[in-house]
XYZ file of C-alpha atoms in Angstrom:
722
model
C -32.331 3.119 58.956
C -30.265 0.118 57.857
C -30.420 -1.471 54.401
C -32.161 -4.510 55.857
C -34.785 -2.483 57.682
C -35.527 -0.280 54.678
C -35.742 -3.269 52.367
C -38.104 -5.222 54.625
C -40.300 -2.202 55.229
C -40.637 -1.549 51.497
C -40.727 -5.035 50.015
C -41.477 -7.407 52.862
C -45.273 -7.466 52.407
C -44.979 -8.585 48.768
C -42.049 -10.989 49.216
C -42.451 -14.756 49.227
C -41.219 -16.648 52.300
C -38.963 -19.622 51.647
C -37.936 -22.141 54.308
C -34.767 -24.160 53.746
C -33.540 -27.206 55.603
C -29.855 -27.950 56.081
C -28.255 -28.605 52.677
C -31.141 -27.289 50.588
C -30.108 -25.308 47.496
C -31.526 -21.827 47.043
C -29.889 -21.044 43.670
C -27.417 -22.940 41.497
C -24.371 -21.676 39.703
C -25.261 -20.925 36.078
C -28.962 -20.272 36.729
C -30.704 -17.214 35.302
C -30.903 -14.314 37.758
C -34.625 -13.738 38.249
C -34.914 -12.902 41.942
C -33.114 -11.327 44.896
C -33.069 -12.933 48.345
C -33.011 -11.492 51.860
C -31.757 -13.796 54.629
C -34.166 -13.439 57.552
C -32.568 -16.041 59.794
C -29.803 -18.606 59.605
C -26.734 -18.811 57.376
C -26.153 -19.845 53.781
C -22.895 -20.823 52.083
C -21.788 -19.899 48.596
C -19.785 -22.434 46.587
C -18.358 -22.574 43.074
C -17.701 -25.546 40.846
C -14.006 -25.799 39.924
C -11.710 -28.524 38.553
C -10.840 -29.220 42.206
C -14.511 -29.799 43.029
C -16.920 -27.599 44.959
C -15.116 -24.718 46.660
C -16.795 -22.809 49.487
C -16.199 -19.162 48.635
C -18.098 -17.465 51.443
C -20.992 -17.366 53.877
C -23.923 -14.972 54.198
C -25.634 -14.388 57.530
C -29.061 -13.077 58.523
C -29.818 -9.490 57.561
C -27.966 -9.557 54.239
C -29.114 -9.452 50.619
C -27.840 -12.025 48.105
C -28.292 -12.468 44.382
C -28.384 -8.750 43.688
C -25.197 -8.608 41.608
C -26.409 -10.601 38.635
C -29.811 -8.934 38.834
C -28.303 -5.463 38.468
C -25.153 -6.070 36.420
C -26.359 -9.009 34.346
C -25.035 -12.491 33.730
C -25.803 -15.879 35.263
C -25.557 -16.929 38.897
C -21.882 -17.064 39.792
C -22.213 -19.445 42.748
C -24.455 -22.077 44.297
C -26.186 -20.933 47.502
C -26.902 -23.709 50.019
C -28.502 -23.605 53.485
C -26.216 -24.257 56.434
C -28.788 -25.396 58.958
C -32.371 -24.102 59.005
C -32.772 -20.880 57.044
C -35.654 -18.470 56.427
C -35.479 -16.391 53.262
C -37.570 -13.706 51.605
C -37.697 -14.022 47.810
C -38.053 -10.629 46.113
C -38.931 -10.269 42.471
C -36.315 -8.687 40.273
C -38.563 -5.839 39.108
C -39.511 -4.883 42.667
C -35.892 -4.910 43.823
C -34.846 -2.706 40.912
C -37.670 -0.294 41.738
C -36.498 -0.207 45.373
C -32.937 0.584 44.274
C -34.232 3.357 42.056
C -36.193 4.866 44.918
C -33.358 4.580 47.449
C -30.184 5.749 45.667
C -28.342 6.249 48.962
C -28.977 2.577 49.807
C -28.042 1.493 46.281
C -24.452 2.614 46.787
C -24.156 0.593 50.004
C -25.721 -2.497 48.401
C -23.284 -2.135 45.506
C -20.262 -1.866 47.811
C -21.304 -4.976 49.762
C -21.918 -6.861 46.551
C -18.551 -5.878 45.140
C -16.717 -7.152 48.190
C -18.582 -10.455 48.044
C -18.015 -10.894 44.297
C -14.321 -10.079 44.603
C -13.873 -12.499 47.506
C -15.624 -15.199 45.490
C -13.270 -14.715 42.558
C -10.181 -14.728 44.775
C -11.334 -17.869 46.582
C -11.758 -19.634 43.258
C -8.317 -18.545 42.065
C -6.667 -19.661 45.300
C -8.357 -23.064 45.128
C -7.215 -23.573 41.552
C -3.636 -22.494 42.267
C -3.386 -24.630 45.403
C -5.130 -27.568 43.790
C -7.319 -27.854 46.883
C -10.964 -27.305 47.810
C -10.213 -27.301 51.551
C -12.694 -24.701 52.826
C -10.759 -23.736 55.945
C -7.517 -23.294 54.042
C -9.108 -21.278 51.228
C -10.942 -18.993 53.637
C -7.800 -18.483 55.698
C -6.034 -17.256 52.585
C -8.885 -15.019 51.407
C -9.218 -13.421 54.834
C -5.663 -12.099 54.498
C -6.251 -10.346 51.175
C -5.573 -6.637 50.869
C -7.478 -4.939 48.065
C -5.781 -2.702 45.514
C -7.800 -0.773 42.950
C -6.172 0.966 39.987
C -7.627 3.383 37.464
C -6.804 3.035 33.776
C -3.181 4.063 33.238
C -2.245 3.914 36.928
C 1.042 2.295 37.922
C 1.144 -0.849 40.070
C 4.941 -0.948 40.414
C 8.053 0.012 38.463
C 10.967 -2.042 37.247
C 13.608 -2.002 39.997
C 11.123 -1.457 42.866
C 11.315 -3.623 45.965
C 9.157 -6.745 45.551
C 6.846 -6.625 48.556
C 3.640 -8.319 47.339
C 2.093 -10.616 44.748
C -1.232 -9.756 43.111
C -4.188 -11.688 41.740
C -6.071 -9.902 38.950
C -9.721 -9.975 40.031
C -11.044 -7.699 37.282
C -9.603 -5.463 34.582
C -6.367 -5.736 32.651
C -2.644 -5.098 33.237
C 0.265 -4.700 30.872
C 3.780 -5.818 31.785
C 6.554 -3.605 30.366
C 10.326 -4.043 30.424
C 13.113 -1.689 29.385
C 14.375 -2.483 25.888
C 17.881 -2.169 24.481
C 17.218 1.442 23.468
C 15.817 2.254 26.908
C 12.200 2.478 25.770
C 9.602 0.255 27.410
C 8.642 -2.904 25.520
C 5.439 -4.875 26.046
C 6.217 -8.248 27.631
C 2.735 -9.552 28.375
C -0.858 -8.623 29.097
C -2.586 -10.121 32.117
C -6.303 -10.420 32.656
C -8.773 -11.772 35.156
C -7.537 -14.862 37.015
C -3.798 -14.309 36.478
C -0.993 -13.625 38.947
C 1.548 -10.795 38.756
C 4.526 -9.836 40.908
C 5.192 -13.361 42.127
C 8.583 -13.675 40.414
C 10.140 -10.965 42.569
C 8.979 -12.733 45.727
C 10.299 -16.103 44.611
C 13.787 -14.933 43.606
C 13.936 -12.145 46.243
C 15.040 -9.678 43.585
C 13.804 -6.195 42.625
C 10.911 -5.966 40.204
C 11.997 -7.130 36.749
C 9.300 -5.185 34.894
C 6.901 -2.271 35.147
C 3.207 -3.088 35.502
C 0.489 -0.603 34.592
C -3.307 -0.845 34.490
C -4.699 -1.014 30.971
C -8.156 -0.193 32.295
C -9.772 0.084 35.712
C -8.472 -2.950 37.596
C -9.116 -4.676 40.914
C -6.278 -6.671 42.500
C -6.041 -8.947 45.503
C -2.679 -8.244 47.133
C -0.741 -10.809 49.178
C 2.203 -9.579 51.228
C 5.571 -11.293 51.026
C 5.015 -13.222 54.255
C 1.519 -14.350 53.271
C 2.604 -15.440 49.819
C 5.580 -17.379 51.169
C 3.284 -19.143 53.649
C 0.956 -20.095 50.824
C 3.756 -21.527 48.726
C 5.178 -23.426 51.700
C 1.736 -24.819 52.593
C 0.902 -25.947 49.063
C 3.554 -27.524 46.791
C 0.851 -27.615 44.098
C 0.572 -23.822 44.269
C 4.334 -23.489 43.894
C 4.179 -25.716 40.821
C 1.280 -23.799 39.249
C 2.846 -20.401 39.939
C 6.136 -21.557 38.401
C 4.321 -22.878 35.358
C 2.609 -19.517 34.933
C 5.953 -17.713 35.055
C 7.507 -20.068 32.497
C 4.533 -19.712 30.163
C 4.884 -15.931 30.189
C 8.629 -16.118 29.608
C 8.247 -18.496 26.666
C 5.317 -16.749 25.025
C 6.329 -14.077 22.508
C 5.057 -10.605 23.315
C 1.756 -9.826 21.662
C 0.236 -6.398 21.366
C -3.314 -7.596 21.757
C -4.953 -9.735 24.408
C -6.451 -13.036 23.222
C -10.017 -12.142 24.133
C -11.775 -8.795 23.914
C -13.447 -9.121 27.309
C -14.262 -5.414 27.128
C -15.342 -4.499 23.610
C -16.171 -0.915 22.677
C -18.257 -0.284 19.554
C -18.558 3.163 18.001
C -21.158 3.364 15.220
C -20.472 6.361 12.995
C -22.352 5.093 9.924
C -25.937 6.146 9.281
C -27.754 3.146 10.736
C -29.718 2.079 13.813
C -26.796 1.760 16.228
C -28.840 0.249 19.064
C -30.225 -2.509 16.848
C -26.827 -3.259 15.302
C -24.987 -3.483 18.615
C -27.797 -5.561 20.142
C -27.428 -8.037 17.283
C -23.669 -8.161 17.845
C -24.163 -8.803 21.566
C -26.640 -11.616 20.855
C -24.035 -13.424 18.752
C -21.269 -12.927 21.339
C -23.608 -14.370 23.987
C -23.408 -17.730 22.185
C -19.865 -17.977 23.550
C -20.544 -16.816 27.124
C -22.372 -14.157 29.063
C -22.360 -10.723 27.449
C -23.538 -7.418 28.893
C -24.576 -4.576 26.579
C -23.985 -1.139 28.094
C -24.771 2.187 26.463
C -25.187 5.536 28.170
C -28.985 5.183 28.025
C -28.898 1.640 29.378
C -26.645 2.642 32.274
C -28.851 5.617 33.139
C -31.982 3.460 33.081
C -30.441 0.651 35.115
C -29.143 2.973 37.818
C -32.185 5.258 37.490
C -30.041 8.364 37.573
C -30.296 10.859 34.768
C -26.965 11.176 32.932
C -25.017 9.229 35.558
C -23.161 7.652 32.634
C -21.869 11.117 31.693
C -20.468 12.126 35.077
C -16.904 13.341 35.395
C -14.279 12.255 37.894
C -15.217 14.795 40.584
C -18.922 13.888 40.652
C -20.397 12.201 43.747
C -21.980 9.542 41.517
C -18.609 8.209 40.343
C -18.365 5.455 42.998
C -21.775 4.025 42.049
C -20.932 4.072 38.344
C -17.498 2.560 38.969
C -18.999 -0.201 41.132
C -21.593 -0.975 38.481
C -18.973 -1.160 35.713
C -16.833 -3.422 37.891
C -19.753 -5.739 38.647
C -20.568 -5.977 34.955
C -16.919 -6.746 34.174
C -16.350 -9.520 36.708
C -19.837 -10.965 36.328
C -19.739 -11.477 32.561
C -17.423 -13.036 30.016
C -17.823 -10.000 27.759
C -18.935 -6.416 28.291
C -19.913 -4.575 25.115
C -19.749 -0.803 25.529
C -21.661 1.213 22.944
C -20.448 4.790 22.549
C -22.612 7.817 21.922
C -22.786 9.491 18.517
C -20.382 12.185 19.703
C -17.400 12.518 22.044
C -19.281 12.625 25.331
C -17.817 11.687 28.738
C -19.471 8.264 28.333
C -17.815 7.773 24.941
C -14.426 8.614 26.423
C -15.035 6.278 29.380
C -16.056 3.453 27.038
C -12.924 3.946 24.928
C -10.701 3.926 28.037
C -12.162 0.587 29.141
C -11.658 -1.181 25.798
C -9.572 -4.194 24.906
C -10.688 -3.661 21.316
C -12.366 -0.662 19.694
C -14.572 -1.314 16.670
C -15.606 1.636 14.522
C -18.576 0.838 12.268
C -18.219 3.366 9.470
C -19.602 4.190 6.048
C -17.688 2.995 2.961
C -17.303 6.655 1.939
C -17.538 8.703 5.143
C -18.170 12.412 4.774
C -16.131 15.121 6.480
C -18.150 15.044 9.720
C -17.912 11.279 10.037
C -14.188 11.356 9.272
C -13.676 13.967 11.976
C -15.514 11.826 14.527
C -13.548 8.686 13.588
C -10.296 10.630 13.856
C -11.275 11.870 17.310
C -12.158 8.329 18.430
C -8.796 6.958 17.381
C -6.983 9.994 18.792
C -8.536 9.235 22.187
C -6.796 5.845 22.274
C -3.697 7.002 20.426
C -1.461 6.457 23.461
C -3.051 3.080 24.264
C -0.937 0.696 22.214
C -2.561 -2.283 23.935
C -5.982 -1.525 22.454
C -6.775 -3.403 19.237
C -8.427 -1.333 16.519
C -10.938 -2.667 14.019
C -12.704 -0.882 11.178
C -16.054 -2.403 10.217
C -17.221 -0.992 6.894
C -21.016 -1.015 6.613
C -22.090 -1.313 2.964
C -25.540 -0.679 1.465
C -27.624 -3.785 0.766
C -27.340 -3.247 -3.000
C -23.543 -3.052 -3.189
C -21.933 -5.707 -5.394
C -18.492 -5.608 -3.762
C -16.272 -3.402 -1.561
C -13.954 -0.905 -3.218
C -11.265 1.467 -2.031
C -10.819 -0.191 1.363
C -7.043 0.204 1.310
C -7.304 3.995 1.228
C -9.918 3.957 3.969
C -7.841 1.729 6.260
C -4.688 3.751 5.611
C -6.365 6.873 6.947
C -6.553 5.544 10.521
C -4.343 3.181 12.560
C -6.372 -0.030 12.234
C -5.321 -3.624 12.836
C -8.235 -5.319 11.082
C -10.906 -4.482 8.520
C -14.230 -6.331 8.347
C -16.928 -5.825 5.718
C -20.620 -5.907 6.640
C -23.615 -5.685 4.315
C -26.519 -3.778 5.809
C -29.293 -6.182 6.720
C -27.061 -9.277 6.556
C -27.320 -11.230 9.793
C -24.470 -13.489 8.667
C -22.134 -10.518 8.192
C -23.071 -9.012 11.566
C -22.495 -12.384 13.250
C -19.074 -12.605 11.606
C -18.205 -9.121 12.851
C -19.324 -10.080 16.366
C -17.177 -13.203 16.439
C -14.065 -11.488 15.078
C -14.460 -8.418 17.279
C -14.817 -10.517 20.437
C -11.976 -12.907 19.571
C -14.226 -15.872 18.774
C -13.746 -15.892 15.012
C -13.509 -19.136 13.062
C -10.387 -19.292 10.883
C -10.006 -21.767 8.013
C -6.537 -22.584 6.637
C -5.894 -24.595 3.447
C -2.628 -26.317 2.594
C -0.964 -26.514 -0.779
C -1.105 -29.792 -2.666
C -1.688 -29.170 -6.347
C -4.915 -30.555 -7.761
C -5.539 -32.423 -4.515
C -6.443 -28.987 -3.163
C -9.907 -29.344 -4.682
C -10.621 -31.567 -1.690
C -10.680 -28.336 0.358
C -14.058 -27.572 -1.197
C -15.363 -30.909 0.029
C -14.187 -30.105 3.539
C -15.862 -26.686 3.277
C -19.113 -28.402 2.301
C -18.876 -30.673 5.350
C -18.260 -27.678 7.623
C -21.194 -25.725 6.224
C -23.522 -28.703 6.675
C -22.746 -28.640 10.408
C -23.300 -24.903 10.698
C -19.604 -24.120 11.212
C -19.026 -20.470 10.227
C -15.986 -19.294 8.294
C -14.864 -15.815 9.340
C -11.301 -15.640 8.037
C -9.539 -17.709 5.378
C -5.925 -18.366 4.510
C -3.918 -20.680 2.355
C -0.771 -21.610 0.556
C -0.345 -22.408 -3.143
C -3.516 -24.117 -4.423
C -4.978 -23.565 -0.953
C -4.444 -19.819 -1.448
C -6.424 -19.863 -4.696
C -9.367 -21.651 -3.097
C -9.264 -19.626 0.133
C -9.337 -16.371 -1.837
C -12.250 -17.658 -3.910
C -14.148 -18.387 -0.687
C -13.316 -14.853 0.492
C -15.333 -13.532 -2.465
C -18.304 -14.898 -0.491
C -20.224 -16.456 -3.392
C -23.084 -18.882 -2.884
C -22.185 -22.561 -3.318
C -23.173 -22.798 -6.995
C -21.320 -19.649 -8.016
C -18.289 -20.693 -5.973
C -18.078 -23.956 -7.867
C -18.527 -22.241 -11.245
C -15.611 -19.921 -10.469
C -13.405 -22.798 -9.336
C -14.121 -24.897 -12.420
C -13.397 -21.929 -14.672
C -10.092 -21.383 -12.872
C -8.972 -25.006 -13.265
C -9.464 -25.462 -17.020
C -6.422 -25.944 -19.299
C -3.782 -24.580 -16.936
C -0.675 -26.197 -18.383
C 1.306 -24.323 -21.054
C 4.714 -26.008 -21.418
C 7.711 -24.081 -22.657
C 11.465 -24.521 -23.012
C 12.562 -25.295 -19.409
C 15.043 -22.451 -19.081
C 13.164 -20.528 -16.354
C 10.373 -23.027 -15.703
C 8.507 -25.965 -17.214
C 5.370 -23.862 -17.713
C 5.031 -20.382 -19.141
C 2.524 -19.510 -16.444
C 0.425 -17.510 -18.881
C -2.722 -19.596 -18.550
C -2.536 -19.758 -14.770
C -1.845 -16.038 -14.562
C -4.779 -15.219 -16.842
C -7.056 -17.474 -14.797
C -6.049 -15.734 -11.568
C -6.264 -12.301 -13.190
C -9.740 -13.024 -14.551
C -11.064 -13.807 -11.062
C -9.035 -11.483 -8.844
C -7.475 -8.902 -11.153
C -9.499 -5.933 -9.891
C -9.506 -6.967 -6.232
C -7.276 -5.751 -3.433
C -6.982 -8.171 -0.536
C -8.527 -5.501 1.699
C -11.635 -5.489 -0.534
C -12.404 -9.203 -0.193
C -15.601 -9.826 1.743
C -13.815 -12.122 4.192
C -10.453 -11.368 5.821
C -7.793 -13.285 3.874
C -4.073 -13.878 3.738
C -1.756 -16.185 1.834
C 1.965 -16.876 1.897
C 4.808 -17.014 -0.579
C 8.538 -17.554 -0.220
C 10.842 -14.611 -0.817
C 13.877 -16.022 -2.601
C 15.728 -12.729 -2.256
C 15.473 -12.497 1.541
C 14.975 -16.230 2.287
C 11.899 -15.385 4.355
C 8.231 -16.252 4.351
C 6.148 -13.464 2.840
C 2.673 -12.999 4.344
C 0.254 -11.212 2.010
C -2.520 -9.305 3.817
C -2.647 -6.134 1.730
C -2.357 -5.112 -1.899
C -3.189 -6.884 -5.140
C -4.952 -10.192 -4.559
C -3.902 -11.499 -7.999
C -0.205 -10.804 -7.386
C -0.277 -12.438 -3.946
C -2.072 -15.556 -5.192
C 0.139 -15.890 -8.278
C 3.219 -15.694 -6.047
C 1.804 -18.295 -3.675
C 1.341 -20.848 -6.516
C 4.711 -20.228 -8.198
C 6.124 -23.735 -7.781
C 9.910 -23.449 -8.244
C 10.934 -24.923 -11.582
C 7.330 -25.408 -12.696
C 6.104 -21.780 -12.783
C 8.180 -18.608 -13.161
C 8.960 -16.650 -9.962
C 6.966 -13.454 -9.433
C 8.926 -10.154 -9.293
C 7.679 -7.973 -6.421
C 9.299 -4.766 -5.144
C 12.654 -5.897 -6.490
C 12.432 -9.369 -4.926
C 11.537 -12.754 -6.401
C 8.630 -14.660 -4.867
C 7.809 -18.351 -5.256
C 5.384 -20.866 -3.761
C 4.879 -20.451 -0.005
C 5.023 -24.220 0.396
C 8.816 -24.012 0.207
C 8.763 -22.762 3.801
C 5.253 -23.316 5.155
C 2.652 -25.412 3.355
C -0.040 -24.981 6.039
C 0.304 -21.382 7.311
C -1.857 -21.492 10.437
C 0.607 -19.712 12.737
C -0.409 -16.238 11.554
C -4.008 -17.038 12.402
C -2.975 -18.435 15.771
C -1.356 -15.099 16.602
C -4.406 -13.103 15.467
C -6.535 -12.082 18.436
C -9.727 -11.988 16.350
C -9.617 -15.753 15.795
C -10.584 -18.137 18.562
C -11.011 -21.373 16.592
C -8.638 -22.621 13.899
C -9.631 -25.279 11.397
C -6.886 -26.505 9.086
C -7.226 -28.798 6.079
C -4.115 -30.611 4.874
C -4.231 -32.392 1.519
C -0.492 -32.877 1.024
C 0.580 -36.487 1.138
C 2.875 -37.607 3.930
C 4.564 -39.929 1.438
C 5.736 -38.898 -2.000
C 6.246 -40.919 -5.192
C 8.052 -44.260 -4.875
C 10.511 -45.754 -7.359
C 8.601 -47.932 -9.845
C 11.876 -49.461 -11.036
C 15.635 -49.051 -10.741
C 16.427 -46.988 -13.819
C 19.994 -46.260 -12.697
C 21.856 -43.086 -11.885
C 21.141 -41.259 -15.136
C 18.100 -40.772 -17.356
C 17.717 -40.238 -21.085
C 14.958 -37.761 -21.861
C 14.321 -39.564 -25.158
C 13.892 -42.921 -23.390
C 11.608 -41.355 -20.753
C 9.442 -39.855 -23.507
C 9.045 -43.240 -25.251
C 8.298 -44.925 -21.909
C 5.463 -42.505 -21.240
C 3.536 -44.003 -24.187
C 3.931 -47.603 -23.067
C 1.007 -49.564 -21.685
C 1.192 -49.626 -17.893
C 2.842 -46.230 -17.657
C 6.391 -45.001 -17.303
C 8.831 -46.190 -14.651
C 10.316 -42.697 -14.600
C 8.960 -40.010 -12.196
C 7.744 -36.881 -13.993
C 9.654 -33.633 -13.563
C 6.612 -31.732 -12.219
C 5.842 -34.390 -9.599
C 9.482 -34.461 -8.454
C 9.563 -30.677 -8.181
C 6.249 -30.557 -6.349
C 7.260 -33.256 -3.896
C 10.670 -31.678 -3.334
C 8.853 -28.460 -2.554
C 6.694 -30.141 0.097
C 9.279 -32.400 1.748
C 10.994 -29.789 3.903
C 7.823 -27.824 4.555
C 6.039 -30.923 5.860
C 8.826 -31.566 8.371
C 8.583 -27.977 9.654
C 4.804 -28.175 9.638
C 4.734 -31.337 11.758
C 6.918 -29.635 14.353
C 4.625 -26.584 14.416
C 1.476 -28.674 14.763
C 2.771 -30.078 18.036
C 1.800 -26.883 19.900
C -1.906 -27.751 19.790
C -3.005 -24.436 18.283
C -5.266 -26.058 15.698
C -8.715 -26.932 17.018
C -9.670 -29.189 14.115
C -7.038 -30.620 11.782
C -8.454 -32.480 8.787
C -5.680 -34.543 7.236
C -7.292 -35.889 4.076
C -6.020 -39.186 2.691
C -6.890 -39.169 -0.990
C -5.524 -42.321 -2.662
C -5.567 -42.323 -6.424
C -5.363 -38.548 -6.878
C -2.188 -36.880 -8.052
C -0.843 -33.385 -7.656
C -1.512 -32.611 -11.337
C -5.009 -34.098 -11.739
C -6.640 -30.726 -12.391
C -9.185 -32.233 -14.794
C -10.717 -34.267 -11.922
C -11.707 -31.298 -9.745
C -15.287 -32.396 -9.012
C -14.295 -35.971 -8.176
C -11.519 -34.771 -5.858
C -13.887 -32.350 -4.103
C -16.402 -35.166 -3.537
C -13.634 -37.343 -2.135
C -12.651 -34.542 0.229
C -16.229 -34.309 1.474
C -16.462 -38.047 2.120
C -13.076 -38.016 3.881
C -13.990 -35.173 6.224
C -17.743 -35.263 6.925
C -17.652 -37.778 9.788
C -14.820 -36.055 11.632
C -16.426 -32.636 11.150
C -19.782 -33.893 12.443
C -18.195 -35.386 15.566
C -16.178 -32.258 16.279
C -19.052 -29.839 15.675
C -21.174 -31.717 18.229
C -18.678 -30.689 20.925
C -19.076 -26.964 20.212
C -21.955 -25.503 22.263
C -22.071 -22.278 20.251
C -22.912 -24.248 17.091
C -26.036 -25.778 18.581
C -29.074 -23.926 17.351
C -31.530 -23.182 20.140
C -35.255 -22.902 19.586
């Protein structure tokens, strides 16, 4: 008996009949998936909204089921279904359809295969329309009809460097890594390609052998276009040629990164003693604020497919195709798939690890021997997968005052990032979710002396609009304030700490090494951060200094927080340089006064907010005092009414420090990496006005609140839903 006949026999009596006239809409793209539909008579068309307009991605004739993909795999409707002429439809409730699938497993595999073909064709049609810059239905369908499907398992080779270029490929689902032979002969990562990207086109355009090796990172579906088909496409559409060329140039210009920008497939292994299901569900709920997210665990997969332990099957089991189809549908139908491992190394755990773009291990702050063994086995499973990002999320008891010993914990396993989470803290879990999925909010503060207190005003404006802060960074005074925020105090305590830090900082000395001894500033920093490692801060943090010995920018992500911050504020000539591992470190503003680039290259951060308090213009000449200056005359002038005509040594040194960095910074800002740049104009406040901290902070709030409010209104994930 056919699928249609079995379905009608089982569900027909309880289904609701729907009659559609020509042009009537059955479902709309983006709708919730509540029902499945069976086309009794007539034809419907499926279309997707794209920048080119509505693109017809396929047709469905009588006798076929539609809408089943999002019902089974999750997500929102991926296309709009519209009647083409008179159409009769049976509307079947989701629960009844799922029960029918459960009772007819042999039919379920066929339904899944049909659905996969339709979903894949829809994705290819959309990609073709975007590349060709056209929504011409006939042209798009002509292209899609010539597709040849290629499916790769994780680790499988697509082609090798030097092979004959005989096809171009569109990535429909999954992930590829592009590798090229390095100088030493070993393969080097060139790029990672995900859903919607093209690979292999360069060899067809220049008629040369493959210039790189391409391998599947995880199970991947590709739409293959032969040389003749691809050349016809390019000849037919100049816009496609332009877009393909742009894609090639973008890859060539972009520096190789080990991690993909978004963790579309996120695997979470909970080894700590906590309710793993509840924790992962909370993580998924936060990720869903940024797009559709599907939560899959072994139990959830078994229940959805109604097959006991189907999630645990091995490669030679007859249920593999159904499981593979389901995983593929979940992947292409959702922005994120969150795979929750079992509590031990089961086949499902290994499968989930193989499918990951990022693996997050939620561990205890002091794991025992059994937990350590499990964590080691998890990381060993992905040891040969250099493309997989690794995150350690340390789950602390509710009563803990602060993290300790994180450096030793992180050194035990090969981790890229460490995130701290307090048990029962929804805010901490939400932060983990955003960072793990690549949607973290990063906040970067510039240097600028006492004007840096305006950063706290900007922070206040951000918090008022519900903008989260997941990672912080800074330079010079911005480093001090960013690190203080990373302590994660409440607003009142934060301000108390800042005011304590800013009291009586100047201790002048004979200017042989520097104008200031640096003792007061060092004690202030030591009092707040002396016992903290950077790894122990509640929020991920980094700051920068300038290495005078190597003439390079030093990025501090590990080690003593006090040493890193003291180095970052060591204004040349004003404060003594900081000795570190045989080198001398000074203020990071010498080379980069607004160090956002490191956050831009961090795959955990999706939104960058930068606050710049450094003036574009420095001090002007109050008078022409000639080509030489008497220190005695300058001292007397400083007591005159109306002020001195001579610039002070600290202000000259500070401005000299910023001049070159601002030029480099302006060039870097041109790449558009910063999502919100708050350039705060603060007339009347100097670089050394440390006694006016509260007034400067209030001025920073007033200068930023309007711009923050306007920007936050454009961010859908910040809108609180009832």
